[in-house]
C-alpha cells in the first residue's frame, strides 16, 4: 500500500508538469538508461540522428522508464534495446526486449489498470499492474501515442510516438 501511495504521488507530479522544454533526445534516453544500468541492467542504445524535441520531460521520461522496467522485468534476462527514428512529422522511440512477448489479444488489455499477465505465467515479479496504465494516460495527455507489438524473432516492441512541432 505504501508503494502504491508513493507511486501515485510521483505520478501526480508528472501530470502536473506544466512546461515543455527543448531537449536533446539522446541525452534523455541516456538518462533513462542510466537509471537502470546503475542497477546492473544491460541496455543497448542505438544512436540515431540528432534530435531536439520540445516536450514535457518528466512525462516522456516516466513513459520510457516504465517501458524499460517492463522490458527488463519480463525480458528474460536478455539485453534491452532502445532505438529511435525521426520521421517527417514525428519521433518514434522504441524499447525492445526478447521476453515471451504479449499475445495479440492482450496487447490492449495490458494498458488497463491492475491488469497483469504474470499470475498465469507464474512469475516471481511483483508489479502492481499500473505501469502501462500510467504510460497510456501520460501519453494521451501530451498528444503522444503508445503501442505494443510483437518483435520479429521473439519478444516485445513498445513504442511511443511524439509529434514534432512545425518550425
Ligand atoms: P508495475 O509496472 O505497476 O510495477 P506491471 O509491470 O505488472 O506492474 P504494467 O507495466 O502495467 O504492470 O504491465 C501489465 C502487464 O503486462 C505485466 O504484468 C505483464 O504481464 C505484461 N507486460 C508488460 N510489458 C511486457 C513485456 N515487455 N513483455 C511481456 N509482458 C509484458
Ligand atoms: Mg510495469
mmCIF file of N, CA, C and O in Angstrom, residues 63-118:
data_model
loop_
_atom_site.group_PDB
_atom_site.id
_atom_site.type_symbol
_atom_site.label_atom_id
_atom_site.label_comp_id
_atom_site.label_asym_id
_atom_site.label_seq_id
_atom_site.Cartn_x
_atom_site.Cartn_y
_atom_site.Cartn_z
ATOM 1 N N UNK A 63 7.327 7.656 -19.049
ATOM 2 C CA UNK A 63 6.840 6.671 -20.024
ATOM 3 C C UNK A 63 7.969 5.704 -20.378
ATOM 4 O O UNK A 63 7.814 4.489 -20.322
ATOM 5 N N UNK A 64 9.124 6.269 -20.726
ATOM 6 C CA UNK A 64 10.217 5.397 -21.167
ATOM 7 C C UNK A 64 10.725 4.533 -20.027
ATOM 8 O O UNK A 64 11.018 3.352 -20.224
ATOM 9 N N UNK A 65 10.784 5.104 -18.816
ATOM 10 C CA UNK A 65 11.319 4.243 -17.756
ATOM 11 C C UNK A 65 10.323 3.146 -17.384
ATOM 12 O O UNK A 65 10.737 2.039 -17.065
ATOM 13 N N UNK A 66 9.020 3.396 -17.504
ATOM 14 C CA UNK A 66 8.066 2.297 -17.275
ATOM 15 C C UNK A 66 8.211 1.215 -18.353
ATOM 16 O O UNK A 66 8.106 0.024 -18.056
ATOM 17 N N UNK A 67 8.457 1.639 -19.595
ATOM 18 C CA UNK A 67 8.615 0.642 -20.668
ATOM 19 C C UNK A 67 9.912 -0.151 -20.496
ATOM 20 O O UNK A 67 9.940 -1.374 -20.689
ATOM 21 N N UNK A 68 10.981 0.539 -20.103
ATOM 22 C CA UNK A 68 12.258 -0.165 -19.901
ATOM 23 C C UNK A 68 12.142 -1.106 -18.697
ATOM 24 O O UNK A 68 12.629 -2.236 -18.719
ATOM 25 N N UNK A 69 11.449 -0.650 -17.663
ATOM 26 C CA UNK A 69 11.246 -1.501 -16.486
ATOM 27 C C UNK A 69 10.562 -2.809 -16.891
ATOM 28 O O UNK A 69 10.990 -3.899 -16.499
ATOM 29 N N UNK A 70 9.523 -2.702 -17.714
ATOM 30 C CA UNK A 70 8.838 -3.919 -18.176
ATOM 31 C C UNK A 70 9.772 -4.781 -19.017
ATOM 32 O O UNK A 70 9.815 -6.004 -18.858
ATOM 33 N N UNK A 71 10.494 -4.142 -19.933
ATOM 34 C CA UNK A 71 11.373 -4.909 -20.834
ATOM 35 C C UNK A 71 12.401 -5.694 -20.021
ATOM 36 O O UNK A 71 12.718 -6.842 -20.346
ATOM 37 N N UNK A 72 12.900 -5.094 -18.956
ATOM 38 C CA UNK A 72 13.889 -5.793 -18.130
ATOM 39 C C UNK A 72 13.214 -6.867 -17.286
ATOM 40 O O UNK A 72 13.709 -7.974 -17.150
ATOM 41 N N UNK A 73 12.037 -6.525 -16.746
ATOM 42 C CA UNK A 73 11.383 -7.447 -15.825
ATOM 43 C C UNK A 73 10.850 -8.683 -16.539
ATOM 44 O O UNK A 73 10.894 -9.791 -16.028
ATOM 45 N N UNK A 74 10.299 -8.461 -17.732
ATOM 46 C CA UNK A 74 9.673 -9.590 -18.440
ATOM 47 C C UNK A 74 10.543 -10.085 -19.591
ATOM 48 O O UNK A 74 10.134 -10.964 -20.338
ATOM 49 N N UNK A 75 11.698 -9.494 -19.746
ATOM 50 C CA UNK A 75 12.532 -9.782 -20.929
ATOM 51 C C UNK A 75 13.473 -10.949 -20.771
ATOM 52 O O UNK A 75 14.389 -11.113 -21.587
ATOM 53 N N UNK A 76 13.281 -11.733 -19.732
ATOM 54 C CA UNK A 76 14.043 -12.971 -19.616
ATOM 55 C C UNK A 76 15.550 -12.767 -19.536
ATOM 56 O O UNK A 76 16.292 -13.514 -20.165
ATOM 57 N N UNK A 77 15.972 -11.722 -18.811
ATOM 58 C CA UNK A 77 17.408 -11.501 -18.560
ATOM 59 C C UNK A 77 18.214 -11.237 -19.824
ATOM 60 O O UNK A 77 19.424 -11.392 -19.827
ATOM 61 N N UNK A 78 17.551 -10.904 -20.877
ATOM 62 C CA UNK A 78 18.268 -10.601 -22.121
ATOM 63 C C UNK A 78 18.474 -9.095 -22.197
ATOM 64 O O UNK A 78 17.723 -8.342 -21.589
ATOM 65 N N UNK A 79 19.475 -8.660 -22.973
ATOM 66 C CA UNK A 79 19.675 -7.211 -23.102
ATOM 67 C C UNK A 79 18.444 -6.530 -23.695
ATOM 68 O O UNK A 79 17.702 -7.130 -24.466
ATOM 69 N N UNK A 80 18.245 -5.291 -23.308
ATOM 70 C CA UNK A 80 17.122 -4.494 -23.806
ATOM 71 C C UNK A 80 17.689 -3.427 -24.744
ATOM 72 O O UNK A 80 18.729 -2.838 -24.459
ATOM 73 N N UNK A 81 17.020 -3.225 -25.858
ATOM 74 C CA UNK A 81 17.469 -2.206 -26.811
ATOM 75 C C UNK A 81 16.551 -1.000 -26.766
ATOM 76 O O UNK A 81 15.331 -1.144 -26.631
ATOM 77 N N UNK A 82 17.145 0.182 -26.907
ATOM 78 C CA UNK A 82 16.341 1.401 -27.068
ATOM 79 C C UNK A 82 16.756 2.016 -28.401
ATOM 80 O O UNK A 82 17.942 2.222 -28.651
ATOM 81 N N UNK A 83 15.765 2.270 -29.225
ATOM 82 C CA UNK A 83 16.060 2.844 -30.551
ATOM 83 C C UNK A 83 15.143 4.021 -30.808
ATOM 84 O O UNK A 83 14.059 4.085 -30.233
ATOM 85 N N UNK A 84 15.554 4.903 -31.684
ATOM 86 C CA UNK A 84 14.614 5.942 -32.093
ATOM 87 C C UNK A 84 14.790 6.271 -33.563
ATOM 88 O O UNK A 84 15.839 6.009 -34.155
ATOM 89 N N UNK A 85 13.738 6.782 -34.104
ATOM 90 C CA UNK A 85 13.679 7.101 -35.527
ATOM 91 C C UNK A 85 12.992 8.435 -35.685
ATOM 92 O O UNK A 85 11.994 8.692 -34.998
ATOM 93 N N UNK A 86 13.526 9.248 -36.553
ATOM 94 C CA UNK A 86 12.872 10.530 -36.795
ATOM 95 C C UNK A 86 12.170 10.430 -38.136
ATOM 96 O O UNK A 86 12.796 10.100 -39.146
ATOM 97 N N UNK A 87 10.875 10.697 -38.126
ATOM 98 C CA UNK A 87 10.143 10.700 -39.382
ATOM 99 C C UNK A 87 9.767 12.132 -39.699
ATOM 100 O O UNK A 87 10.124 13.042 -38.963
ATOM 101 N N UNK A 88 9.018 12.301 -40.766
ATOM 102 C CA UNK A 88 8.763 13.672 -41.213
ATOM 103 C C UNK A 88 8.122 14.533 -40.120
ATOM 104 O O UNK A 88 8.567 15.627 -39.834
ATOM 105 N N UNK A 89 7.102 13.961 -39.479
ATOM 106 C CA UNK A 89 6.352 14.772 -38.508
ATOM 107 C C UNK A 89 6.453 14.290 -37.077
ATOM 108 O O UNK A 89 5.775 14.809 -36.204
ATOM 109 N N UNK A 90 7.209 13.231 -36.863
ATOM 110 C CA UNK A 90 7.218 12.684 -35.505
ATOM 111 C C UNK A 90 8.519 11.956 -35.203
ATOM 112 O O UNK A 90 9.266 11.589 -36.112
ATOM 113 N N UNK A 91 8.745 11.776 -33.921
ATOM 114 C CA UNK A 91 9.861 10.942 -33.466
ATOM 115 C C UNK A 91 9.255 9.696 -32.852
ATOM 116 O O UNK A 91 8.258 9.784 -32.113
ATOM 117 N N UNK A 92 9.828 8.544 -33.162
ATOM 118 C CA UNK A 92 9.324 7.304 -32.579
ATOM 119 C C UNK A 92 10.445 6.678 -31.763
ATOM 120 O O UNK A 92 11.541 6.473 -32.263
ATOM 121 N N UNK A 93 10.146 6.405 -30.492
ATOM 122 C CA UNK A 93 11.147 5.835 -29.599
ATOM 123 C C UNK A 93 10.645 4.463 -29.193
ATOM 124 O O UNK A 93 9.498 4.324 -28.737
ATOM 125 N N UNK A 94 11.481 3.445 -29.362
ATOM 126 C CA UNK A 94 11.034 2.072 -29.093
ATOM 127 C C UNK A 94 11.952 1.373 -28.107
ATOM 128 O O UNK A 94 13.168 1.548 -28.144
ATOM 129 N N UNK A 95 11.329 0.579 -27.256
ATOM 130 C CA UNK A 95 12.045 -0.250 -26.282
ATOM 131 C C UNK A 95 11.782 -1.699 -26.682
ATOM 132 O O UNK A 95 10.633 -2.104 -26.811
ATOM 133 N N UNK A 96 12.860 -2.460 -26.901
ATOM 134 C CA UNK A 96 12.713 -3.812 -27.445
ATOM 135 C C UNK A 96 13.286 -4.844 -26.484
ATOM 136 O O UNK A 96 14.396 -4.653 -25.961
ATOM 137 N N UNK A 97 12.527 -5.919 -26.277
ATOM 138 C CA UNK A 97 13.052 -6.993 -25.418
ATOM 139 C C UNK A 97 12.940 -8.336 -26.125
ATOM 140 O O UNK A 97 12.351 -8.444 -27.189
ATOM 141 N N UNK A 98 13.535 -9.353 -25.502
ATOM 142 C CA UNK A 98 13.491 -10.716 -26.046
ATOM 143 C C UNK A 98 12.759 -11.662 -25.105
ATOM 144 O O UNK A 98 13.101 -12.831 -24.976
ATOM 145 N N UNK A 99 11.753 -11.116 -24.420
ATOM 146 C CA UNK A 99 10.969 -11.933 -23.482
ATOM 147 C C UNK A 99 9.956 -12.787 -24.220
ATOM 148 O O UNK A 99 10.036 -12.974 -25.436
ATOM 149 N N UNK A 100 8.962 -13.290 -23.493
ATOM 150 C CA UNK A 100 7.969 -14.203 -24.073
ATOM 151 C C UNK A 100 6.976 -13.505 -25.000
ATOM 152 O O UNK A 100 6.199 -14.161 -25.682
ATOM 153 N N UNK A 101 6.991 -12.163 -25.015
ATOM 154 C CA UNK A 101 6.030 -11.436 -25.846
ATOM 155 C C UNK A 101 4.675 -11.347 -25.161
ATOM 156 O O UNK A 101 4.459 -11.932 -24.104
ATOM 157 N N UNK A 102 3.784 -10.577 -25.767
ATOM 158 C CA UNK A 102 2.426 -10.418 -25.228
ATOM 159 C C UNK A 102 1.476 -10.888 -26.324
ATOM 160 O O UNK A 102 1.559 -10.391 -27.452
ATOM 161 N N UNK A 103 0.599 -11.849 -26.016
ATOM 162 C CA UNK A 103 -0.304 -12.344 -27.062
ATOM 163 C C UNK A 103 -1.108 -11.185 -27.652
ATOM 164 O O UNK A 103 -1.497 -10.255 -26.934
ATOM 165 N N UNK A 104 -1.364 -11.265 -28.946
ATOM 166 C CA UNK A 104 -2.005 -10.155 -29.645
ATOM 167 C C UNK A 104 -3.305 -9.712 -28.958
ATOM 168 O O UNK A 104 -3.560 -8.517 -28.799
ATOM 169 N N UNK A 105 -4.097 -10.691 -28.489
ATOM 170 C CA UNK A 105 -5.396 -10.344 -27.896
ATOM 171 C C UNK A 105 -5.258 -9.668 -26.535
ATOM 172 O O UNK A 105 -6.236 -9.168 -25.982
ATOM 173 N N UNK A 106 -4.043 -9.648 -25.989
ATOM 174 C CA UNK A 106 -3.821 -8.993 -24.684
ATOM 175 C C UNK A 106 -3.151 -7.628 -24.827
ATOM 176 O O UNK A 106 -2.947 -6.929 -23.846
ATOM 177 N N UNK A 107 -2.786 -7.256 -26.054
ATOM 178 C CA UNK A 107 -1.920 -6.068 -26.201
ATOM 179 C C UNK A 107 -2.614 -4.756 -25.886
ATOM 180 O O UNK A 107 -1.950 -3.770 -25.644
ATOM 181 N N UNK A 108 -3.926 -4.722 -25.904
ATOM 182 C CA UNK A 108 -4.620 -3.515 -25.435
ATOM 183 C C UNK A 108 -4.983 -3.670 -23.956
ATOM 184 O O UNK A 108 -4.880 -2.724 -23.181
ATOM 185 N N UNK A 109 -5.366 -4.878 -23.579
ATOM 186 C CA UNK A 109 -5.818 -5.109 -22.192
ATOM 187 C C UNK A 109 -4.732 -4.762 -21.179
ATOM 188 O O UNK A 109 -5.035 -4.268 -20.087
ATOM 189 N N UNK A 110 -3.467 -4.999 -21.505
ATOM 190 C CA UNK A 110 -2.402 -4.740 -20.522
ATOM 191 C C UNK A 110 -2.271 -3.255 -20.179
ATOM 192 O O UNK A 110 -1.627 -2.914 -19.190
ATOM 193 N N UNK A 111 -2.913 -2.388 -20.970
ATOM 194 C CA UNK A 111 -2.891 -0.958 -20.631
ATOM 195 C C UNK A 111 -3.915 -0.621 -19.541
ATOM 196 O O UNK A 111 -3.917 0.484 -19.021
ATOM 197 N N UNK A 112 -4.798 -1.562 -19.224
ATOM 198 C CA UNK A 112 -5.793 -1.291 -18.167
ATOM 199 C C UNK A 112 -5.128 -1.356 -16.800
ATOM 200 O O UNK A 112 -4.258 -2.203 -16.572
ATOM 201 N N UNK A 113 -5.582 -0.490 -15.878
ATOM 202 C CA UNK A 113 -5.012 -0.528 -14.530
ATOM 203 C C UNK A 113 -5.181 -1.910 -13.890
ATOM 204 O O UNK A 113 -6.239 -2.528 -14.035
ATOM 205 N N UNK A 114 -4.177 -2.372 -13.236
ATOM 206 C CA UNK A 114 -4.143 -3.620 -12.456
ATOM 207 C C UNK A 114 -4.266 -4.878 -13.310
ATOM 208 O O UNK A 114 -4.436 -5.966 -12.771
ATOM 209 N N UNK A 115 -4.192 -4.732 -14.613
ATOM 210 C CA UNK A 115 -4.277 -5.920 -15.475
ATOM 211 C C UNK A 115 -2.880 -6.484 -15.656
ATOM 212 O O UNK A 115 -1.985 -5.804 -16.148
ATOM 213 N N UNK A 116 -2.679 -7.729 -15.247
ATOM 214 C CA UNK A 116 -1.350 -8.348 -15.345
ATOM 215 C C UNK A 116 -1.474 -9.726 -15.960
ATOM 216 O O UNK A 116 -2.426 -10.444 -15.686
ATOM 217 N N UNK A 117 -0.501 -10.110 -16.757
ATOM 218 C CA UNK A 117 -0.488 -11.466 -17.298
ATOM 219 C C UNK A 117 0.282 -12.390 -16.373
ATOM 220 O O UNK A 117 0.193 -13.593 -16.485
ATOM 221 N N UNK A 118 1.029 -11.802 -15.450
ATOM 222 C CA UNK A 118 2.006 -12.600 -14.709
ATOM 223 C C UNK A 118 1.447 -13.721 -13.846
ATOM 224 O O UNK A 118 2.037 -14.782 -13.812
#
